[in-house]
PDB file of C-alpha atoms (C1' of nucleotides) in Angstrom:
ATOM      1  CA  UNK A 324     107.335 113.811  98.322  1.00  0.00           C
ATOM      2  CA  UNK A 325     105.524 112.410 101.212  1.00  0.00           C
ATOM      3  CA  UNK A 326     101.911 112.885 100.214  1.00  0.00           C
ATOM      4  CA  UNK A 327     102.207 109.292  99.246  1.00  0.00           C
ATOM      5  CA  UNK A 328      99.825 106.846  97.696  1.00  0.00           C
ATOM      6  CA  UNK A 329      99.418 105.170 101.028  1.00  0.00           C
ATOM      7  CA  UNK A 330      97.130 107.958 102.043  1.00  0.00           C
ATOM      8  CA  UNK A 331      94.653 107.206  99.352  1.00  0.00           C
ATOM      9  CA  UNK A 332      92.392 104.207  99.493  1.00  0.00           C
ATOM     10  CA  UNK A 333      92.354 102.189  96.355  1.00  0.00           C
ATOM     11  CA  UNK A 334      88.829 103.242  95.492  1.00  0.00           C
ATOM     12  CA  UNK A 335      90.009 106.808  95.123  1.00  0.00           C
ATOM     13  CA  UNK A 336      91.856 106.087  91.923  1.00  0.00           C
ATOM     14  CA  UNK A 337      90.773 104.661  88.620  1.00  0.00           C
ATOM     15  CA  UNK A 338      93.317 102.350  87.077  1.00  0.00           C
ATOM     16  CA  UNK A 339      93.034 101.839  83.382  1.00  0.00           C
ATOM     17  CA  UNK A 340      94.819  99.174  81.462  1.00  0.00           C
ATOM     18  CA  UNK A 341      95.349  99.972  77.835  1.00  0.00           C
ATOM     19  CA  UNK A 342      96.569  98.074  74.890  1.00  0.00           C
ATOM     20  CA  UNK A 343      99.204 100.676  74.205  1.00  0.00           C
ATOM     21  CA  UNK A 344     101.535 101.951  76.802  1.00  0.00           C
ATOM     22  CA  UNK A 345     100.016 105.409  76.588  1.00  0.00           C
ATOM     23  CA  UNK A 346      96.353 106.325  76.593  1.00  0.00           C
ATOM     24  CA  UNK A 347      94.788 108.093  73.654  1.00  0.00           C
ATOM     25  CA  UNK A 348      94.512 111.456  75.238  1.00  0.00           C
ATOM     26  CA  UNK A 349      94.921 114.855  73.734  1.00  0.00           C
ATOM     27  CA  UNK A 350      97.245 117.052  75.718  1.00  0.00           C
ATOM     28  CA  UNK A 351      98.647 116.055  79.023  1.00  0.00           C
ATOM     29  CA  UNK A 352     101.256 118.212  80.651  1.00  0.00           C
ATOM     30  CA  UNK A 353     104.374 116.564  81.796  1.00  0.00           C
ATOM     31  CA  UNK A 354     106.830 117.802  84.332  1.00  0.00           C
ATOM     32  CA  UNK A 355     110.225 117.766  82.754  1.00  0.00           C
ATOM     33  CA  UNK A 356     112.718 117.835  85.595  1.00  0.00           C
ATOM     34  CA  UNK A 357     112.139 114.298  86.742  1.00  0.00           C
ATOM     35  CA  UNK A 358     112.456 113.073  83.170  1.00  0.00           C
ATOM     36  CA  UNK A 359     115.835 114.735  82.956  1.00  0.00           C
ATOM     37  CA  UNK A 360     117.040 112.925  86.037  1.00  0.00           C
ATOM     38  CA  UNK A 361     115.755 109.608  84.834  1.00  0.00           C
ATOM     39  CA  UNK A 362     117.339 109.884  81.444  1.00  0.00           C
ATOM     40  CA  UNK A 363     120.680 110.990  82.759  1.00  0.00           C
ATOM     41  CA  UNK A 364     120.696 108.166  85.244  1.00  0.00           C
ATOM     42  CA  UNK A 365     119.333 105.410  83.060  1.00  0.00           C
ATOM     43  CA  UNK A 366     120.491 106.077  79.532  1.00  0.00           C
ATOM     44  CA  UNK A 367     123.917 104.595  79.782  1.00  0.00           C
ATOM     45  CA  UNK A 368     126.201 102.142  78.160  1.00  0.00           C
ATOM     46  CA  UNK A 369     128.922 100.482  80.177  1.00  0.00           C
ATOM     47  CA  UNK A 370     128.399 102.920  82.966  1.00  0.00           C
ATOM     48  CA  UNK A 371     128.805 106.000  80.780  1.00  0.00           C
ATOM     49  CA  UNK A 372     126.277 108.441  79.433  1.00  0.00           C
ATOM     50  CA  UNK A 373     125.851 108.489  75.696  1.00  0.00           C
ATOM     51  CA  UNK A 374     127.810 111.322  74.114  1.00  0.00           C
ATOM     52  CA  UNK A 375     128.451 112.968  70.792  1.00  0.00           C
ATOM     53  CA  UNK A 376     131.862 112.927  69.149  1.00  0.00           C
ATOM     54  CA  UNK A 377     132.991 115.837  71.311  1.00  0.00           C
ATOM     55  CA  UNK A 378     132.219 113.944  74.484  1.00  0.00           C
ATOM     56  CA  UNK A 379     129.142 115.964  75.365  1.00  0.00           C
ATOM     57  CA  UNK A 380     126.339 114.046  77.024  1.00  0.00           C
ATOM     58  CA  UNK A 381     123.350 113.235  74.843  1.00  0.00           C
ATOM     59  CA  UNK A 382     121.458 110.790  77.057  1.00  0.00           C
ATOM     60  CA  UNK A 383     118.826 113.322  78.019  1.00  0.00           C
ATOM     61  CA  UNK A 384     118.238 114.317  74.391  1.00  0.00           C
ATOM     62  CA  UNK A 385     117.858 110.700  73.312  1.00  0.00           C
ATOM     63  CA  UNK A 386     115.422 110.100  76.113  1.00  0.00           C
ATOM     64  CA  UNK A 387     113.250 113.103  75.396  1.00  0.00           C
ATOM     65  CA  UNK A 388     113.353 112.505  71.668  1.00  0.00           C
ATOM     66  CA  UNK A 389     112.207 108.891  71.716  1.00  0.00           C
ATOM     67  CA  UNK A 390     109.732 109.254  74.528  1.00  0.00           C
ATOM     68  CA  UNK A 391     108.092 112.204  72.822  1.00  0.00           C
ATOM     69  CA  UNK A 392     107.908 110.363  69.515  1.00  0.00           C
ATOM     70  CA  UNK A 393     106.320 107.467  71.262  1.00  0.00           C
ATOM     71  CA  UNK A 394     103.650 109.672  72.750  1.00  0.00           C
ATOM     72  CA  UNK A 395     102.949 111.277  69.401  1.00  0.00           C
ATOM     73  CA  UNK A 396     102.621 107.829  67.864  1.00  0.00           C
ATOM     74  CA  UNK A 397      99.932 107.129  70.405  1.00  0.00           C
ATOM     75  CA  UNK A 398      98.022 110.278  69.642  1.00  0.00           C
ATOM     76  CA  UNK A 399      99.245 112.293  72.591  1.00  0.00           C
ATOM     77  CA  UNK A 400     100.397 115.860  72.249  1.00  0.00           C
ATOM     78  CA  UNK A 401     102.500 116.575  75.276  1.00  0.00           C
ATOM     79  CA  UNK A 402     103.289 119.958  76.725  1.00  0.00           C
ATOM     80  CA  UNK A 403     106.336 119.858  78.939  1.00  0.00           C
ATOM     81  CA  UNK A 404     106.601 122.001  82.025  1.00  0.00           C
ATOM     82  CA  UNK A 405     110.000 122.966  83.354  1.00  0.00           C
ATOM     83  CA  UNK A 406     110.628 124.069  86.891  1.00  0.00           C
ATOM     84  CA  UNK A 407     111.377 127.718  87.350  1.00  0.00           C
ATOM     85  CA  UNK A 408     113.449 128.625  90.343  1.00  0.00           C
ATOM     86  CA  UNK A 409     114.169 125.763  92.702  1.00  0.00           C
ATOM     87  CA  UNK A 410     111.834 125.483  95.674  1.00  0.00           C
ATOM     88  CA  UNK A 411     113.146 126.810  98.942  1.00  0.00           C
ATOM     89  CA  UNK A 412     113.953 123.791 100.992  1.00  0.00           C
ATOM     90  CA  UNK A 413     114.067 123.168 104.647  1.00  0.00           C
ATOM     91  CA  UNK A 414     117.625 123.461 105.912  1.00  0.00           C
ATOM     92  CA  UNK A 415     117.376 120.059 107.542  1.00  0.00           C
ATOM     93  CA  UNK A 416     116.512 118.477 104.235  1.00  0.00           C
ATOM     94  CA  UNK A 417     119.367 120.212 102.519  1.00  0.00           C
ATOM     95  CA  UNK A 418     121.798 118.972 105.120  1.00  0.00           C
ATOM     96  CA  UNK A 419     120.510 115.431 104.736  1.00  0.00           C
ATOM     97  CA  UNK A 420     120.952 115.585 101.014  1.00  0.00           C
ATOM     98  CA  UNK A 421     124.453 116.905 101.338  1.00  0.00           C
ATOM     99  CA  UNK A 422     125.275 114.070 103.692  1.00  0.00           C
ATOM    100  CA  UNK A 423     123.835 111.491 101.323  1.00  0.00           C
ATOM    101  CA  UNK A 424     125.805 112.919  98.457  1.00  0.00           C
ATOM    102  CA  UNK A 425     128.998 112.936 100.473  1.00  0.00           C
ATOM    103  CA  UNK A 426     128.402 109.322 101.464  1.00  0.00           C
ATOM    104  CA  UNK A 427     127.903 108.360  97.852  1.00  0.00           C
ATOM    105  CA  UNK A 428     131.131 110.118  96.912  1.00  0.00           C
ATOM    106  CA  UNK A 429     133.042 108.173  99.530  1.00  0.00           C
ATOM    107  CA  UNK A 430     131.461 104.910  98.399  1.00  0.00           C
ATOM    108  CA  UNK A 431     132.307 105.715  94.814  1.00  0.00           C
ATOM    109  CA  UNK A 432     135.914 106.296  95.672  1.00  0.00           C
ATOM    110  CA  UNK A 433     136.098 103.042  97.573  1.00  0.00           C
ATOM    111  CA  UNK A 434     134.547 101.175  94.683  1.00  0.00           C
ATOM    112  CA  UNK A 435     136.995 102.750  92.284  1.00  0.00           C
ATOM    113  CA  UNK A 436     139.951 101.779  94.425  1.00  0.00           C
ATOM    114  CA  UNK A 437     138.656  98.253  94.771  1.00  0.00           C
ATOM    115  CA  UNK A 438     137.849  98.109  91.084  1.00  0.00           C
ATOM    116  CA  UNK A 439     134.257  97.020  91.675  1.00  0.00           C
ATOM    117  CA  UNK A 440     132.602  98.022  88.443  1.00  0.00           C
ATOM    118  CA  UNK A 441     129.088  97.269  89.640  1.00  0.00           C
ATOM    119  CA  UNK A 442     129.409  99.582  92.615  1.00  0.00           C
ATOM    120  CA  UNK A 443     131.154 102.226  90.567  1.00  0.00           C
ATOM    121  CA  UNK A 444     128.097 102.336  88.301  1.00  0.00           C
ATOM    122  CA  UNK A 445     125.746 102.379  91.229  1.00  0.00           C
ATOM    123  CA  UNK A 446     127.316 105.324  92.997  1.00  0.00           C
ATOM    124  CA  UNK A 447     127.944 107.237  89.805  1.00  0.00           C
ATOM    125  CA  UNK A 448     124.213 107.138  89.156  1.00  0.00           C
ATOM    126  CA  UNK A 449     123.529 108.335  92.635  1.00  0.00           C
ATOM    127  CA  UNK A 450     125.664 111.409  92.026  1.00  0.00           C
ATOM    128  CA  UNK A 451     123.962 112.511  88.828  1.00  0.00           C
ATOM    129  CA  UNK A 452     123.184 116.188  88.808  1.00  0.00           C
ATOM    130  CA  UNK A 453     120.991 118.039  86.360  1.00  0.00           C
ATOM    131  CA  UNK A 454     122.435 121.313  85.141  1.00  0.00           C
ATOM    132  CA  UNK A 455     121.017 124.386  83.563  1.00  0.00           C
ATOM    133  CA  UNK A 456     122.632 123.340  80.282  1.00  0.00           C
ATOM    134  CA  UNK A 457     120.732 120.060  80.299  1.00  0.00           C
ATOM    135  CA  UNK A 458     117.513 122.014  80.653  1.00  0.00           C
ATOM    136  CA  UNK A 459     118.421 124.434  77.897  1.00  0.00           C
ATOM    137  CA  UNK A 460     119.442 121.673  75.520  1.00  0.00           C
ATOM    138  CA  UNK A 461     116.203 119.780  76.028  1.00  0.00           C
ATOM    139  CA  UNK A 462     114.208 122.957  75.480  1.00  0.00           C
ATOM    140  CA  UNK A 463     116.068 123.536  72.249  1.00  0.00           C
ATOM    141  CA  UNK A 464     115.334 120.002  71.130  1.00  0.00           C
ATOM    142  CA  UNK A 465     111.642 120.431  71.876  1.00  0.00           C
ATOM    143  CA  UNK A 466     111.604 123.681  69.929  1.00  0.00           C
ATOM    144  CA  UNK A 467     113.136 121.960  66.928  1.00  0.00           C
ATOM    145  CA  UNK A 468     110.609 119.160  67.224  1.00  0.00           C
ATOM    146  CA  UNK A 469     107.737 121.607  67.400  1.00  0.00           C
ATOM    147  CA  UNK A 470     106.732 120.425  70.853  1.00  0.00           C
ATOM    148  CA  UNK A 471     105.459 123.157  73.150  1.00  0.00           C
ATOM    149  CA  UNK A 472     106.866 123.676  76.605  1.00  0.00           C
ATOM    150  CA  UNK A 473     106.408 126.100  79.463  1.00  0.00           C
ATOM    151  CA  UNK A 474     108.820 127.298  82.095  1.00  0.00           C
ATOM    152  CA  UNK A 475     106.851 127.590  85.298  1.00  0.00           C
ATOM    153  CA  UNK A 476     107.317 130.703  87.422  1.00  0.00           C
ATOM    154  CA  UNK A 477     107.991 128.509  90.410  1.00  0.00           C
ATOM    155  CA  UNK A 478     106.940 124.928  90.829  1.00  0.00           C
ATOM    156  CA  UNK A 479     106.070 122.930  87.775  1.00  0.00           C
ATOM    157  CA  UNK A 480     103.396 120.954  89.588  1.00  0.00           C
ATOM    158  CA  UNK A 481     101.470 124.078  90.447  1.00  0.00           C
ATOM    159  CA  UNK A 482     101.691 125.301  86.872  1.00  0.00           C
ATOM    160  CA  UNK A 483     100.485 121.965  85.549  1.00  0.00           C
ATOM    161  CA  UNK A 484      97.553 121.982  87.880  1.00  0.00           C
ATOM    162  CA  UNK A 485      96.631 125.535  86.958  1.00  0.00           C
ATOM    163  CA  UNK A 486      96.488 124.820  83.247  1.00  0.00           C
ATOM    164  CA  UNK A 487      94.673 121.573  83.718  1.00  0.00           C
ATOM    165  CA  UNK A 488      92.144 123.355  85.894  1.00  0.00           C
ATOM    166  CA  UNK A 489      91.740 126.026  83.217  1.00  0.00           C
ATOM    167  CA  UNK A 490      90.874 123.307  80.731  1.00  0.00           C
ATOM    168  CA  UNK A 491      93.860 124.028  78.504  1.00  0.00           C
ATOM    169  CA  UNK A 492      95.076 120.461  78.763  1.00  0.00           C
ATOM    170  CA  UNK A 493      93.578 117.087  79.483  1.00  0.00           C
ATOM    171  CA  UNK A 494      95.511 116.439  82.646  1.00  0.00           C
ATOM    172  CA  UNK A 495      98.800 116.549  84.460  1.00  0.00           C
ATOM    173  CA  UNK A 496     101.206 113.654  84.178  1.00  0.00           C
ATOM    174  CA  UNK A 497     103.253 113.341  87.311  1.00  0.00           C
ATOM    175  CA  UNK A 498     104.101 110.917  90.069  1.00  0.00           C
ATOM    176  CA  UNK A 499     103.821 113.686  92.593  1.00  0.00           C
ATOM    177  CA  UNK A 500     100.626 113.687  94.596  1.00  0.00           C
ATOM    178  CA  UNK A 501     101.138 117.372  95.259  1.00  0.00           C
ATOM    179  CA  UNK A 502      99.851 117.936  91.773  1.00  0.00           C
ATOM    180  CA  UNK A 503      96.489 116.796  93.009  1.00  0.00           C
ATOM    181  CA  UNK A 504      96.727 119.001  96.044  1.00  0.00           C
ATOM    182  CA  UNK A 505      97.296 121.919  93.708  1.00  0.00           C
ATOM    183  CA  UNK A 506      93.906 121.115  92.238  1.00  0.00           C
ATOM    184  CA  UNK A 507      94.506 119.217  89.016  1.00  0.00           C
ATOM    185  CA  UNK A 508      91.168 117.768  87.930  1.00  0.00           C
ATOM    186  CA  UNK A 509      92.985 114.812  86.416  1.00  0.00           C
ATOM    187  CA  UNK A 510      96.302 113.319  87.430  1.00  0.00           C
ATOM    188  CA  UNK A 511      97.990 110.738  85.227  1.00  0.00           C
ATOM    189  CA  UNK A 512     100.412 108.472  87.009  1.00  0.00           C
ATOM    190  CA  UNK A 513     102.861 106.011  85.530  1.00  0.00           C
ATOM    191  CA  UNK A 514     102.639 107.905  82.284  1.00  0.00           C
ATOM    192  CA  UNK A 515     106.347 107.587  81.696  1.00  0.00           C
ATOM    193  CA  UNK A 516     106.792 104.050  82.862  1.00  0.00           C
ATOM    194  CA  UNK A 517     108.503 101.993  80.288  1.00  0.00           C
ATOM    195  CA  UNK A 518     106.678  99.083  78.783  1.00  0.00           C
ATOM    196  CA  UNK A 519     108.675  96.430  80.580  1.00  0.00           C
ATOM    197  CA  UNK A 520     107.623  97.753  83.954  1.00  0.00           C
ATOM    198  CA  UNK A 521     104.123  96.521  83.224  1.00  0.00           C
ATOM    199  CA  UNK A 522     102.323  99.192  85.124  1.00  0.00           C
ATOM    200  CA  UNK A 523      99.007 100.429  83.825  1.00  0.00           C
ATOM    201  CA  UNK A 524      98.468 104.139  83.445  1.00  0.00           C
ATOM    202  CA  UNK A 525      96.703 105.403  86.474  1.00  0.00           C
ATOM    203  CA  UNK A 526      94.160 108.119  85.954  1.00  0.00           C
ATOM    204  CA  UNK A 527      93.245 109.844  89.173  1.00  0.00           C
ATOM    205  CA  UNK A 528      90.291 112.169  89.350  1.00  0.00           C
ATOM    206  CA  UNK A 529      90.482 114.917  91.919  1.00  0.00           C
ATOM    207  CA  UNK A 530      86.750 114.877  92.317  1.00  0.00           C
ATOM    208  CA  UNK A 531      86.662 111.144  92.901  1.00  0.00           C
ATOM    209  CA  UNK A 532      89.463 111.358  95.414  1.00  0.00           C
ATOM    210  CA  UNK A 533      87.549 113.954  97.403  1.00  0.00           C
ATOM    211  CA  UNK A 534      84.415 111.891  97.086  1.00  0.00           C
ATOM    212  CA  UNK A 535      86.170 108.678  98.074  1.00  0.00           C
ATOM    213  CA  UNK A 536      87.754 110.301 101.099  1.00  0.00           C
ATOM    214  CA  UNK A 537      84.607 112.277 101.858  1.00  0.00           C
ATOM    215  CA  UNK A 538      86.643 115.419 102.068  1.00  0.00           C
ATOM    216  CA  UNK A 539      86.494 118.974 100.859  1.00  0.00           C
ATOM    217  CA  UNK A 540      89.324 120.677  99.059  1.00  0.00           C
ATOM    218  CA  UNK A 541      90.246 122.399 102.285  1.00  0.00           C
ATOM    219  CA  UNK A 542      90.449 119.257 104.387  1.00  0.00           C
ATOM    220  CA  UNK A 543      92.332 117.511 101.605  1.00  0.00           C
ATOM    221  CA  UNK A 544      94.981 120.231 101.631  1.00  0.00           C
ATOM    222  CA  UNK A 545      95.240 119.895 105.390  1.00  0.00           C
ATOM    223  CA  UNK A 546      95.618 116.161 104.972  1.00  0.00           C
ATOM    224  CA  UNK A 547      98.545 116.588 102.622  1.00  0.00           C
ATOM    225  CA  UNK A 548     100.206 119.005 105.016  1.00  0.00           C
ATOM    226  CA  UNK A 549      99.829 116.546 107.878  1.00  0.00           C
ATOM    227  CA  UNK A 550     101.392 113.851 105.750  1.00  0.00           C
ATOM    228  CA  UNK A 551     104.404 116.027 105.134  1.00  0.00           C
ATOM    229  CA  UNK A 552     104.625 118.189 102.063  1.00  0.00           C
ATOM    230  CA  UNK A 553     107.625 120.022 100.665  1.00  0.00           C
ATOM    231  CA  UNK A 554     106.858 123.184 102.567  1.00  0.00           C
ATOM    232  CA  UNK A 555     106.779 122.163 106.176  1.00  0.00           C
ATOM    233  CA  UNK A 556     107.419 119.397 108.651  1.00  0.00           C
ATOM    234  CA  UNK A 557     104.839 116.904 109.716  1.00  0.00           C
ATOM    235  CA  UNK A 558     103.939 115.903 113.251  1.00  0.00           C
ATOM    236  CA  UNK A 559     105.927 112.983 114.505  1.00  0.00           C
ATOM    237  CA  UNK A 560     103.660 110.060 115.258  1.00  0.00           C
ATOM    238  CA  UNK A 561     100.962 111.049 112.829  1.00  0.00           C
ATOM    239  CA  UNK A 562     100.964 109.144 109.603  1.00  0.00           C
ATOM    240  CA  UNK A 563      98.338 108.484 106.951  1.00  0.00           C
ATOM    241  CA  UNK A 564      95.794 106.696 109.114  1.00  0.00           C
ATOM    242  CA  UNK A 565      95.828 108.968 112.075  1.00  0.00           C
ATOM    243  CA  UNK A 566      95.884 112.053 109.886  1.00  0.00           C
ATOM    244  CA  UNK A 567      92.810 110.854 108.061  1.00  0.00           C
ATOM    245  CA  UNK A 568      91.008 109.894 111.258  1.00  0.00           C
ATOM    246  CA  UNK A 569      91.850 113.178 112.950  1.00  0.00           C
ATOM    247  CA  UNK A 570      90.663 115.224 110.015  1.00  0.00           C
ATOM    248  CA  UNK A 571      87.464 113.223 109.789  1.00  0.00           C
ATOM    249  CA  UNK A 572      86.826 114.079 113.399  1.00  0.00           C
ATOM    250  CA  UNK A 573      88.025 117.663 113.587  1.00  0.00           C
ATOM    251  CA  UNK A 574      87.826 119.013 110.032  1.00  0.00           C
ATOM    252  CA  UNK A 575      90.891 121.234 110.217  1.00  0.00           C
ATOM    253  CA  UNK A 576      94.440 121.425 111.494  1.00  0.00           C
ATOM    254  CA  UNK A 577      93.455 124.177 113.919  1.00  0.00           C
ATOM    255  CA  UNK A 578      90.839 121.990 115.552  1.00  0.00           C
ATOM    256  CA  UNK A 579      93.175 119.045 115.658  1.00  0.00           C
ATOM    257  CA  UNK A 580      95.887 121.084 117.348  1.00  0.00           C
ATOM    258  CA  UNK A 581      93.407 122.321 119.912  1.00  0.00           C
ATOM    259  CA  UNK A 582      92.438 118.806 120.936  1.00  0.00           C
ATOM    260  CA  UNK A 583      95.742 117.042 120.488  1.00  0.00           C
ATOM    261  CA  UNK A 584      97.269 115.560 123.613  1.00  0.00           C
ATOM    262  CA  UNK A 585     100.565 117.433 124.003  1.00  0.00           C
ATOM    263  CA  UNK A 586     101.992 114.561 126.042  1.00  0.00           C
ATOM    264  CA  UNK A 587     101.678 112.212 123.135  1.00  0.00           C
ATOM    265  CA  UNK A 588     102.436 114.346 120.143  1.00  0.00           C
ATOM    266  CA  UNK A 589     104.935 117.115 119.758  1.00  0.00           C
ATOM    267  CA  UNK A 590     103.940 119.777 117.289  1.00  0.00           C
ATOM    268  CA  UNK A 591     106.951 121.494 115.682  1.00  0.00           C
ATOM    269  CA  UNK A 592     107.642 124.911 117.068  1.00  0.00           C
ATOM    270  CA  UNK A 593     106.332 127.768 114.920  1.00  0.00           C
ATOM    271  CA  UNK A 594     104.825 125.186 112.651  1.00  0.00           C
ATOM    272  CA  UNK A 595     104.143 127.024 109.386  1.00  0.00           C
ATOM    273  CA  UNK A 596     101.155 124.976 108.312  1.00  0.00           C
ATOM    274  CA  UNK A 597      99.177 128.074 107.427  1.00  0.00           C
ATOM    275  CA  UNK A 598     101.880 129.253 105.017  1.00  0.00           C
ATOM    276  CA  UNK A 599     101.999 125.825 103.447  1.00  0.00           C
ATOM    277  CA  UNK A 600      98.244 125.883 103.096  1.00  0.00           C
ATOM    278  CA  UNK A 601      98.381 129.190 101.281  1.00  0.00           C
ATOM    279  CA  UNK A 602     100.753 127.743  98.696  1.00  0.00           C
ATOM    280  CA  UNK A 603      98.225 125.154  97.592  1.00  0.00           C
TER     281      UNK A 603
ATOM    282  C1'  DA B 266      97.650  90.377 117.862  1.00  0.00           C
ATOM    283  C1'  DA B 267      97.251  93.791 114.674  1.00  0.00           C
ATOM    284  C1'  DT B 268      98.205  97.978 113.242  1.00  0.00           C
ATOM    285  C1'  DC B 269     101.023 101.947 112.421  1.00  0.00           C
ATOM    286  C1'  DT B 270     105.179 104.819 111.767  1.00  0.00           C
ATOM    287  C1'  DG B 271     109.659 105.679 110.471  1.00  0.00           C
ATOM    288  C1'  DC B 272     113.926 104.403 108.566  1.00  0.00           C
ATOM    289  C1'  DC B 273     116.617 101.921 105.417  1.00  0.00           C
ATOM    290  C1'  DT B 274     117.935 100.730 100.686  1.00  0.00           C
ATOM    291  C1'  DC B 275     117.511 100.573  95.917  1.00  0.00           C
ATOM    292  C1'  DA B 276     116.736 101.871  91.311  1.00  0.00           C
ATOM    293  C1'  DA B 277     115.457 104.900  87.699  1.00  0.00           C
ATOM    294  C1'  DG B 278     115.060 104.688  79.042  1.00  0.00           C
ATOM    295  C1'  DA B 279     114.076 103.049  74.508  1.00  0.00           C
ATOM    296  C1'  DC B 280     114.854 100.389  70.370  1.00  0.00           C
ATOM    297  C1'  DG B 281     115.031  96.342  67.521  1.00  0.00           C
ATOM    298  C1'  DG B 282     116.999  91.959  66.007  1.00  0.00           C
ATOM    299  C1'  DG B 283     117.037  87.245  67.064  1.00  0.00           C
TER     300       DG B 283
ATOM    301  C1'  DC C  28     130.229 133.253  95.678  1.00  0.00           C
ATOM    302  C1'  DC C  29     128.150 129.277  93.213  1.00  0.00           C
ATOM    303  C1'  DT C  30     127.545 123.680  91.853  1.00  0.00           C
ATOM    304  C1'  DT C  31     120.485 125.067  91.273  1.00  0.00           C
ATOM    305  C1'  DC C  32     117.063 120.742  92.066  1.00  0.00           C
ATOM    306  C1'  DT C  33     115.052 114.013  93.106  1.00  0.00           C
ATOM    307  C1'  DT C  34     111.878 110.502  94.588  1.00  0.00           C
ATOM    308  C1'  DG C  35     108.831 106.403  94.941  1.00  0.00           C
ATOM    309  C1'  DA C  36     108.454 101.767  96.339  1.00  0.00           C
ATOM    310  C1'  DG C  37     109.217  98.030  99.219  1.00  0.00           C
ATOM    311  C1'  DG C  38     110.973  95.739 103.306  1.00  0.00           C
ATOM    312  C1'  DC C  39     111.684  95.679 108.071  1.00  0.00           C
ATOM    313  C1'  DA C  40     112.036  96.796 113.132  1.00  0.00           C
ATOM    314  C1'  DG C  41     110.073  98.649 116.880  1.00  0.00           C
ATOM    315  C1'  DA C  42     106.527 101.411 118.994  1.00  0.00           C
ATOM    316  C1'  DT C  43     101.702 101.808 119.877  1.00  0.00           C
ATOM    317  C1'  DT C  44      96.825 100.565 120.460  1.00  0.00           C
TER     318       DT C  44
ATOM    319  C1'  DC D 732     110.927  87.756  75.781  1.00  0.00           C
ATOM    320  C1'  DC D 733     116.002  88.752  76.124  1.00  0.00           C
ATOM    321  C1'  DC D 734     119.804  91.350  75.523  1.00  0.00           C
ATOM    322  C1'  DG D 735     123.103  94.178  73.019  1.00  0.00           C
ATOM    323  C1'  DT D 736     123.184  98.788  71.480  1.00  0.00           C
ATOM    324  C1'  DC D 737     122.028 103.697  71.143  1.00  0.00           C
ATOM    325  C1'  DC D 738     126.252 108.216  71.178  1.00  0.00           C
TER     326       DC D 738
END
DNA sequence: AATCTGCCTCAAGACGGG
DNA sequence: CCTTCTTGAGGCAGATT
DNA sequence: CCCGTCC
């Protein structure tokens, strides 16, 4: 999502390089849906997913199995969090996605007709879709492995943040900055990066972010809304820098709106920023 | 001149032998 | 009625100050 | 590290 790293000055995060690819931490929570996508897209051989003898896909199971073992080897006890019902999306976003998918389908067909294997692989990956069965199968695997998991009532990020805030787990592992907006005390980024990507695990402290930005929880939430979260549009022409500057000056979206030059910036009609705020 | 925003595109795991 | 669901990073052009 | 293989 769009609450991107660009919004956060480097001092707000605490990078830690470790000898192992995972830190020695007790119980981070990990959002599972993105893992599913990654495994289904990446775990392939000659363009095909790995399968059992009946032709059923096993890429996601391989991925979860080995990654979880690796974490256990490094002294981490993960708790996976699955998304509950899908988030209600903006209709514009949905349309865009449909268009992208359709474009990929056309490109795939062209590649197939031209016999361009490289492009066939590329567009096949772009069309990967995670099903309910994939989710169920992974949950079954985790059960058999004795690894706990939770199915969130709604968004996994919110659930992660809630349990981290309650002190049940060390932190939330996610690439999604919304997790921080939901109030996770500790956000672990790049937790699932493979070793060859050479990225250090990034431990972000909510408190230090607020301190570094000199913001309160309330202004931080407003900042994320201005940057464009999953729940509502952002204001065209206002990106990270202006959003930060405006909030520094005015403290809240209401105050900003009151002083914003309507000739320069167009605020979306019926802009539901208050609803978005309530969700965080 | 130096920023800043927005749009485009791409790529996405893990293991182990040599 | 069903097929549930993606996203971050980096590069670039053009607008803006 | 590189690259074939995992199913």
